[in-house]
PDB file of C-alpha atoms in Angstrom:
ATOM      1  CA  UNK A 701       0.083   0.256   0.515  1.00  0.00           C
ATOM      2  CA  UNK A 702       2.548   2.610   0.519  1.00  0.00           C
ATOM      3  CA  UNK A 703       3.978   1.575  -2.771  1.00  0.00           C
ATOM      4  CA  UNK A 704       0.721   2.772  -4.219  1.00  0.00           C
ATOM      5  CA  UNK A 705       0.778   5.996  -2.786  1.00  0.00           C
ATOM      6  CA  UNK A 706       3.825   6.673  -3.052  1.00  0.00           C
ATOM      7  CA  UNK A 707       3.187   6.183  -6.736  1.00  0.00           C
ATOM      8  CA  UNK A 708       0.257   8.149  -7.034  1.00  0.00           C
ATOM      9  CA  UNK A 709       2.313  11.000  -5.434  1.00  0.00           C
ATOM     10  CA  UNK A 710       4.802  10.542  -8.097  1.00  0.00           C
ATOM     11  CA  UNK A 711       2.297  11.298 -10.785  1.00  0.00           C
ATOM     12  CA  UNK A 712       0.235  14.111  -8.891  1.00  0.00           C
ATOM     13  CA  UNK A 713       3.740  16.018  -8.353  1.00  0.00           C
ATOM     14  CA  UNK A 714       5.576  15.423 -11.247  1.00  0.00           C
ATOM     15  CA  UNK A 715       7.180  18.821 -12.607  1.00  0.00           C
ATOM     16  CA  UNK A 716       6.218  18.752 -15.979  1.00  0.00           C
ATOM     17  CA  UNK A 717       8.262  21.965 -16.674  1.00  0.00           C
ATOM     18  CA  UNK A 718      11.854  19.875 -16.703  1.00  0.00           C
ATOM     19  CA  UNK A 719      10.011  17.253 -19.327  1.00  0.00           C
ATOM     20  CA  UNK A 720       9.307  19.975 -21.571  1.00  0.00           C
ATOM     21  CA  UNK A 721      12.470  21.446 -21.542  1.00  0.00           C
ATOM     22  CA  UNK A 722      13.900  17.944 -21.871  1.00  0.00           C
ATOM     23  CA  UNK A 723      11.236  17.756 -25.097  1.00  0.00           C
ATOM     24  CA  UNK A 724      12.374  21.013 -26.361  1.00  0.00           C
ATOM     25  CA  UNK A 725      16.732  19.799 -26.545  1.00  0.00           C
ATOM     26  CA  UNK A 726      15.417  16.107 -27.939  1.00  0.00           C
ATOM     27  CA  UNK A 727      13.877  18.083 -30.511  1.00  0.00           C
ATOM     28  CA  UNK A 728      16.752  19.904 -31.207  1.00  0.00           C
ATOM     29  CA  UNK A 729      19.262  17.546 -30.887  1.00  0.00           C
ATOM     30  CA  UNK A 730      16.545  15.336 -33.039  1.00  0.00           C
ATOM     31  CA  UNK A 731      16.860  18.302 -35.964  1.00  0.00           C
ATOM     32  CA  UNK A 732      20.356  19.457 -36.008  1.00  0.00           C
ATOM     33  CA  UNK A 733      20.955  15.970 -36.604  1.00  0.00           C
ATOM     34  CA  UNK A 734      18.793  16.043 -39.459  1.00  0.00           C
ATOM     35  CA  UNK A 735      19.697  18.798 -41.004  1.00  0.00           C
ATOM     36  CA  UNK A 736      23.745  18.337 -40.757  1.00  0.00           C
ATOM     37  CA  UNK A 737      22.865  14.776 -42.366  1.00  0.00           C
ATOM     38  CA  UNK A 738      21.350  16.184 -45.759  1.00  0.00           C
ATOM     39  CA  UNK A 739      24.113  18.865 -45.718  1.00  0.00           C
ATOM     40  CA  UNK A 740      27.220  15.996 -45.295  1.00  0.00           C
ATOM     41  CA  UNK A 741      25.293  13.853 -48.139  1.00  0.00           C
ATOM     42  CA  UNK A 742      25.172  17.283 -50.151  1.00  0.00           C
ATOM     43  CA  UNK A 743      28.937  17.539 -48.818  1.00  0.00           C
ATOM     44  CA  UNK A 744      28.462  21.105 -47.162  1.00  0.00           C
ATOM     45  CA  UNK A 745      31.644  22.505 -45.425  1.00  0.00           C
ATOM     46  CA  UNK A 746      31.688  22.443 -41.665  1.00  0.00           C
ATOM     47  CA  UNK A 747      30.030  25.856 -41.448  1.00  0.00           C
ATOM     48  CA  UNK A 748      27.257  24.580 -44.208  1.00  0.00           C
ATOM     49  CA  UNK A 749      26.341  22.052 -42.374  1.00  0.00           C
ATOM     50  CA  UNK A 750      26.735  24.223 -39.298  1.00  0.00           C
ATOM     51  CA  UNK A 751      24.598  26.507 -40.856  1.00  0.00           C
ATOM     52  CA  UNK A 752      21.460  24.279 -41.786  1.00  0.00           C
ATOM     53  CA  UNK A 753      21.315  22.383 -39.154  1.00  0.00           C
ATOM     54  CA  UNK A 754      20.922  25.805 -36.804  1.00  0.00           C
ATOM     55  CA  UNK A 755      18.111  26.774 -39.302  1.00  0.00           C
ATOM     56  CA  UNK A 756      16.097  23.063 -38.944  1.00  0.00           C
ATOM     57  CA  UNK A 757      16.117  23.370 -35.234  1.00  0.00           C
ATOM     58  CA  UNK A 758      15.581  26.855 -34.390  1.00  0.00           C
ATOM     59  CA  UNK A 759      13.721  28.377 -37.918  1.00  0.00           C
ATOM     60  CA  UNK A 760      10.421  27.054 -37.045  1.00  0.00           C
ATOM     61  CA  UNK A 761      10.213  27.990 -33.465  1.00  0.00           C
ATOM     62  CA  UNK A 762      11.861  31.818 -34.583  1.00  0.00           C
ATOM     63  CA  UNK A 763       8.572  31.731 -37.017  1.00  0.00           C
ATOM     64  CA  UNK A 764       6.387  30.840 -34.256  1.00  0.00           C
ATOM     65  CA  UNK A 765       6.940  33.274 -31.609  1.00  0.00           C
ATOM     66  CA  UNK A 766       7.514  35.947 -33.876  1.00  0.00           C
ATOM     67  CA  UNK A 767       3.789  35.306 -35.148  1.00  0.00           C
ATOM     68  CA  UNK A 768       2.799  35.310 -31.994  1.00  0.00           C
ATOM     69  CA  UNK A 769       4.877  38.302 -30.841  1.00  0.00           C
ATOM     70  CA  UNK A 770       6.757  36.290 -28.143  1.00  0.00           C
ATOM     71  CA  UNK A 771       9.975  38.140 -27.364  1.00  0.00           C
ATOM     72  CA  UNK A 772      13.123  38.003 -26.516  1.00  0.00           C
ATOM     73  CA  UNK A 773      13.325  34.695 -28.832  1.00  0.00           C
ATOM     74  CA  UNK A 774      13.895  31.458 -26.430  1.00  0.00           C
ATOM     75  CA  UNK A 775      17.432  30.768 -28.485  1.00  0.00           C
ATOM     76  CA  UNK A 776      18.941  34.452 -27.453  1.00  0.00           C
ATOM     77  CA  UNK A 777      18.148  34.361 -23.996  1.00  0.00           C
ATOM     78  CA  UNK A 778      19.202  30.848 -23.848  1.00  0.00           C
ATOM     79  CA  UNK A 779      22.178  30.286 -25.292  1.00  0.00           C
ATOM     80  CA  UNK A 780      22.092  25.834 -24.487  1.00  0.00           C
ATOM     81  CA  UNK A 781      19.674  25.797 -27.608  1.00  0.00           C
ATOM     82  CA  UNK A 782      22.911  27.070 -30.118  1.00  0.00           C
ATOM     83  CA  UNK A 783      25.418  25.108 -28.032  1.00  0.00           C
ATOM     84  CA  UNK A 784      23.673  21.996 -28.347  1.00  0.00           C
ATOM     85  CA  UNK A 785      23.161  22.667 -31.878  1.00  0.00           C
ATOM     86  CA  UNK A 786      26.462  23.115 -32.615  1.00  0.00           C
ATOM     87  CA  UNK A 787      28.035  20.362 -30.777  1.00  0.00           C
ATOM     88  CA  UNK A 788      25.232  18.042 -32.064  1.00  0.00           C
ATOM     89  CA  UNK A 789      26.270  19.404 -35.685  1.00  0.00           C
ATOM     90  CA  UNK A 790      30.414  18.690 -35.462  1.00  0.00           C
ATOM     91  CA  UNK A 791      29.763  15.402 -33.713  1.00  0.00           C
ATOM     92  CA  UNK A 792      27.707  14.442 -36.794  1.00  0.00           C
ATOM     93  CA  UNK A 793      30.496  15.783 -39.396  1.00  0.00           C
ATOM     94  CA  UNK A 794      32.797  13.875 -37.351  1.00  0.00           C
ATOM     95  CA  UNK A 795      31.709  10.464 -36.957  1.00  0.00           C
ATOM     96  CA  UNK A 796      29.143  10.052 -39.712  1.00  0.00           C
ATOM     97  CA  UNK A 797      29.918   9.262 -43.378  1.00  0.00           C
ATOM     98  CA  UNK A 798      28.022  11.135 -46.013  1.00  0.00           C
ATOM     99  CA  UNK A 799      27.876   7.943 -48.680  1.00  0.00           C
ATOM    100  CA  UNK A 800      26.429   5.801 -45.833  1.00  0.00           C
ATOM    101  CA  UNK A 801      23.821   3.889 -47.407  1.00  0.00           C
ATOM    102  CA  UNK A 802      21.548   4.745 -44.115  1.00  0.00           C
ATOM    103  CA  UNK A 803      21.681   7.993 -44.490  1.00  0.00           C
ATOM    104  CA  UNK A 804      18.044   7.867 -45.530  1.00  0.00           C
ATOM    105  CA  UNK A 805      16.620   5.696 -42.313  1.00  0.00           C
ATOM    106  CA  UNK A 806      19.015   8.109 -40.203  1.00  0.00           C
ATOM    107  CA  UNK A 807      17.081  10.922 -41.798  1.00  0.00           C
ATOM    108  CA  UNK A 808      13.935  10.350 -41.732  1.00  0.00           C
ATOM    109  CA  UNK A 809      14.452   8.738 -38.115  1.00  0.00           C
ATOM    110  CA  UNK A 810      16.056  11.873 -36.526  1.00  0.00           C
ATOM    111  CA  UNK A 811      13.321  13.687 -38.477  1.00  0.00           C
ATOM    112  CA  UNK A 812      10.763  12.310 -36.846  1.00  0.00           C
ATOM    113  CA  UNK A 813      11.550  12.517 -33.465  1.00  0.00           C
ATOM    114  CA  UNK A 814      12.192  16.067 -34.030  1.00  0.00           C
ATOM    115  CA  UNK A 815       8.699  15.841 -35.634  1.00  0.00           C
ATOM    116  CA  UNK A 816       7.368  14.511 -32.497  1.00  0.00           C
ATOM    117  CA  UNK A 817       8.860  16.801 -30.067  1.00  0.00           C
ATOM    118  CA  UNK A 818       8.327  20.268 -32.129  1.00  0.00           C
ATOM    119  CA  UNK A 819       4.915  19.409 -33.035  1.00  0.00           C
ATOM    120  CA  UNK A 820       4.068  19.459 -28.727  1.00  0.00           C
ATOM    121  CA  UNK A 821       6.214  22.557 -27.743  1.00  0.00           C
ATOM    122  CA  UNK A 822       4.683  24.915 -30.727  1.00  0.00           C
ATOM    123  CA  UNK A 823       1.079  23.641 -29.548  1.00  0.00           C
ATOM    124  CA  UNK A 824       1.866  24.101 -25.450  1.00  0.00           C
ATOM    125  CA  UNK A 825       3.695  27.460 -26.383  1.00  0.00           C
ATOM    126  CA  UNK A 826       0.849  28.911 -28.379  1.00  0.00           C
ATOM    127  CA  UNK A 827      -1.631  27.424 -26.164  1.00  0.00           C
ATOM    128  CA  UNK A 828      -0.104  29.060 -22.988  1.00  0.00           C
ATOM    129  CA  UNK A 829      -0.459  32.204 -25.376  1.00  0.00           C
ATOM    130  CA  UNK A 830      -4.267  31.957 -25.274  1.00  0.00           C
ATOM    131  CA  UNK A 831      -5.054  31.048 -28.645  1.00  0.00           C
ATOM    132  CA  UNK A 832      -7.728  28.671 -29.258  1.00  0.00           C
ATOM    133  CA  UNK A 833      -7.510  25.072 -30.470  1.00  0.00           C
ATOM    134  CA  UNK A 834      -6.550  25.398 -34.272  1.00  0.00           C
ATOM    135  CA  UNK A 835      -3.992  28.093 -34.295  1.00  0.00           C
ATOM    136  CA  UNK A 836      -2.282  26.473 -31.373  1.00  0.00           C
ATOM    137  CA  UNK A 837      -2.625  23.350 -33.732  1.00  0.00           C
ATOM    138  CA  UNK A 838      -1.352  25.058 -36.614  1.00  0.00           C
ATOM    139  CA  UNK A 839       1.437  26.506 -34.802  1.00  0.00           C
ATOM    140  CA  UNK A 840       2.494  23.629 -33.710  1.00  0.00           C
ATOM    141  CA  UNK A 841       2.388  22.291 -37.171  1.00  0.00           C
ATOM    142  CA  UNK A 842       4.740  25.882 -38.416  1.00  0.00           C
ATOM    143  CA  UNK A 843       7.184  24.886 -35.200  1.00  0.00           C
ATOM    144  CA  UNK A 844       8.458  21.472 -37.281  1.00  0.00           C
ATOM    145  CA  UNK A 845       7.588  22.452 -40.129  1.00  0.00           C
ATOM    146  CA  UNK A 846       9.525  25.477 -40.990  1.00  0.00           C
ATOM    147  CA  UNK A 847      13.258  24.758 -40.430  1.00  0.00           C
ATOM    148  CA  UNK A 848      12.541  21.426 -43.270  1.00  0.00           C
ATOM    149  CA  UNK A 849      11.041  23.176 -45.697  1.00  0.00           C
ATOM    150  CA  UNK A 850      14.505  25.436 -45.417  1.00  0.00           C
ATOM    151  CA  UNK A 851      16.843  22.476 -44.951  1.00  0.00           C
ATOM    152  CA  UNK A 852      15.363  21.205 -47.637  1.00  0.00           C
ATOM    153  CA  UNK A 853      15.563  24.085 -50.012  1.00  0.00           C
ATOM    154  CA  UNK A 854      18.868  25.124 -48.974  1.00  0.00           C
ATOM    155  CA  UNK A 855      19.984  21.584 -49.698  1.00  0.00           C
ATOM    156  CA  UNK A 856      18.417  21.342 -53.277  1.00  0.00           C
ATOM    157  CA  UNK A 857      15.471  18.892 -52.221  1.00  0.00           C
ATOM    158  CA  UNK A 858      12.151  18.933 -52.780  1.00  0.00           C
ATOM    159  CA  UNK A 859      11.097  19.974 -49.270  1.00  0.00           C
ATOM    160  CA  UNK A 860       9.320  16.596 -47.768  1.00  0.00           C
ATOM    161  CA  UNK A 861       6.249  17.973 -45.964  1.00  0.00           C
ATOM    162  CA  UNK A 862       5.233  18.894 -49.833  1.00  0.00           C
ATOM    163  CA  UNK A 863       5.345  15.667 -50.934  1.00  0.00           C
ATOM    164  CA  UNK A 864       2.685  12.749 -50.332  1.00  0.00           C
ATOM    165  CA  UNK A 865       3.862  11.636 -47.237  1.00  0.00           C
ATOM    166  CA  UNK A 866       2.206  11.129 -43.845  1.00  0.00           C
ATOM    167  CA  UNK A 867       3.704  14.080 -42.450  1.00  0.00           C
ATOM    168  CA  UNK A 868       1.484  16.807 -41.524  1.00  0.00           C
ATOM    169  CA  UNK A 869      -0.791  14.457 -40.662  1.00  0.00           C
ATOM    170  CA  UNK A 870       0.565  12.643 -37.684  1.00  0.00           C
ATOM    171  CA  UNK A 871       1.457  15.775 -35.831  1.00  0.00           C
ATOM    172  CA  UNK A 872      -2.505  17.045 -36.257  1.00  0.00           C
ATOM    173  CA  UNK A 873      -3.343  13.953 -35.015  1.00  0.00           C
ATOM    174  CA  UNK A 874      -0.958  13.640 -31.829  1.00  0.00           C
ATOM    175  CA  UNK A 875      -2.046  17.543 -31.267  1.00  0.00           C
ATOM    176  CA  UNK A 876      -5.384  16.716 -31.518  1.00  0.00           C
ATOM    177  CA  UNK A 877      -5.076  13.959 -29.275  1.00  0.00           C
ATOM    178  CA  UNK A 878      -3.236  15.981 -26.863  1.00  0.00           C
ATOM    179  CA  UNK A 879      -6.194  17.982 -26.385  1.00  0.00           C
ATOM    180  CA  UNK A 880      -8.773  15.499 -25.639  1.00  0.00           C
ATOM    181  CA  UNK A 881      -7.147  13.708 -22.983  1.00  0.00           C
ATOM    182  CA  UNK A 882      -6.400  17.378 -21.462  1.00  0.00           C
ATOM    183  CA  UNK A 883     -10.449  17.737 -21.773  1.00  0.00           C
ATOM    184  CA  UNK A 884     -11.158  14.353 -20.324  1.00  0.00           C
ATOM    185  CA  UNK A 885      -8.784  15.062 -17.085  1.00  0.00           C
ATOM    186  CA  UNK A 886      -5.927  13.425 -18.392  1.00  0.00           C
ATOM    187  CA  UNK A 887      -2.709  14.471 -16.113  1.00  0.00           C
ATOM    188  CA  UNK A 888      -0.905  16.864 -18.960  1.00  0.00           C
ATOM    189  CA  UNK A 889       2.626  15.432 -18.780  1.00  0.00           C
ATOM    190  CA  UNK A 890       0.789  12.061 -19.496  1.00  0.00           C
ATOM    191  CA  UNK A 891      -1.119  13.989 -22.155  1.00  0.00           C
ATOM    192  CA  UNK A 892       2.141  15.178 -23.655  1.00  0.00           C
ATOM    193  CA  UNK A 893       3.886  11.605 -23.423  1.00  0.00           C
ATOM    194  CA  UNK A 894       1.019  10.499 -25.204  1.00  0.00           C
ATOM    195  CA  UNK A 895       0.876  12.751 -28.275  1.00  0.00           C
ATOM    196  CA  UNK A 896       4.742  12.478 -28.656  1.00  0.00           C
ATOM    197  CA  UNK A 897       4.115   8.749 -28.767  1.00  0.00           C
ATOM    198  CA  UNK A 898       1.392   8.893 -31.650  1.00  0.00           C
ATOM    199  CA  UNK A 899       3.159  11.412 -33.625  1.00  0.00           C
ATOM    200  CA  UNK A 900       6.228   9.240 -33.839  1.00  0.00           C
ATOM    201  CA  UNK A 901       4.245   5.816 -34.225  1.00  0.00           C
ATOM    202  CA  UNK A 902       2.337   7.315 -36.927  1.00  0.00           C
ATOM    203  CA  UNK A 903       4.990   8.626 -38.842  1.00  0.00           C
ATOM    204  CA  UNK A 904       7.332   5.298 -38.005  1.00  0.00           C
ATOM    205  CA  UNK A 905       4.403   3.123 -39.641  1.00  0.00           C
ATOM    206  CA  UNK A 906       3.494   5.515 -42.389  1.00  0.00           C
ATOM    207  CA  UNK A 907       7.945   4.841 -43.442  1.00  0.00           C
ATOM    208  CA  UNK A 908       7.527   1.305 -42.553  1.00  0.00           C
ATOM    209  CA  UNK A 909       4.867   0.635 -45.136  1.00  0.00           C
ATOM    210  CA  UNK A 910       4.971   3.362 -47.451  1.00  0.00           C
ATOM    211  CA  UNK A 911       1.909   4.989 -46.484  1.00  0.00           C
ATOM    212  CA  UNK A 912       1.191   7.853 -48.978  1.00  0.00           C
ATOM    213  CA  UNK A 913      -1.891  10.412 -49.484  1.00  0.00           C
ATOM    214  CA  UNK A 914      -2.780  10.211 -53.556  1.00  0.00           C
ATOM    215  CA  UNK A 915      -2.672  13.171 -55.641  1.00  0.00           C
ATOM    216  CA  UNK A 916      -5.966  14.550 -56.396  1.00  0.00           C
ATOM    217  CA  UNK A 917      -6.273  14.036 -60.658  1.00  0.00           C
ATOM    218  CA  UNK A 918      -9.298  15.100 -62.623  1.00  0.00           C
ATOM    219  CA  UNK A 919      -9.528  13.647 -65.933  1.00  0.00           C
ATOM    220  CA  UNK A 920     -11.450  14.845 -68.580  1.00  0.00           C
TER     221      UNK A 920
END
């Protein structure tokens, strides 16, 4: 019985702030890695890879905060963001071979981790600023797709989010689940983890089984 009480206290008193910051850093590392992998595969130099990793990791969050008029920008007051991006990018440049046959696998895995973390972060930031649910979902999507679009454009690739792959749909599904769980009284950090797990699972299943949306064509 004491063990049950201890577990209950842990669930109800858990501080979500540290967990959210951890999610944010996970997203930063994942997006930095995805940017570095693609840039290195395109034979960018050290600083080129670093630049791509920076815009991939903080581009979406910056646009989100500008839309919300949220100042100062998060990465300008907390140097941990740029420090983590720089370290993860340099390590990837040292240890990752650009001609590896697993480039696409590593890129999609890191991108999926970033998708899961940044969608949730974007939604929570927007929600904390008093936006309604649809706007919060939109800003959650913006948080993840802007950096990826800039990364792909710099690297002369068709942006992943503009292709037929299940990407934004996974983000929206996880975001909707997050708000549903909160509305039925689920503890916030449990809703956070559930939303991220849903986004990650949907995206990885889409990659594994090649789920895609069909294009709309009018035949005449």
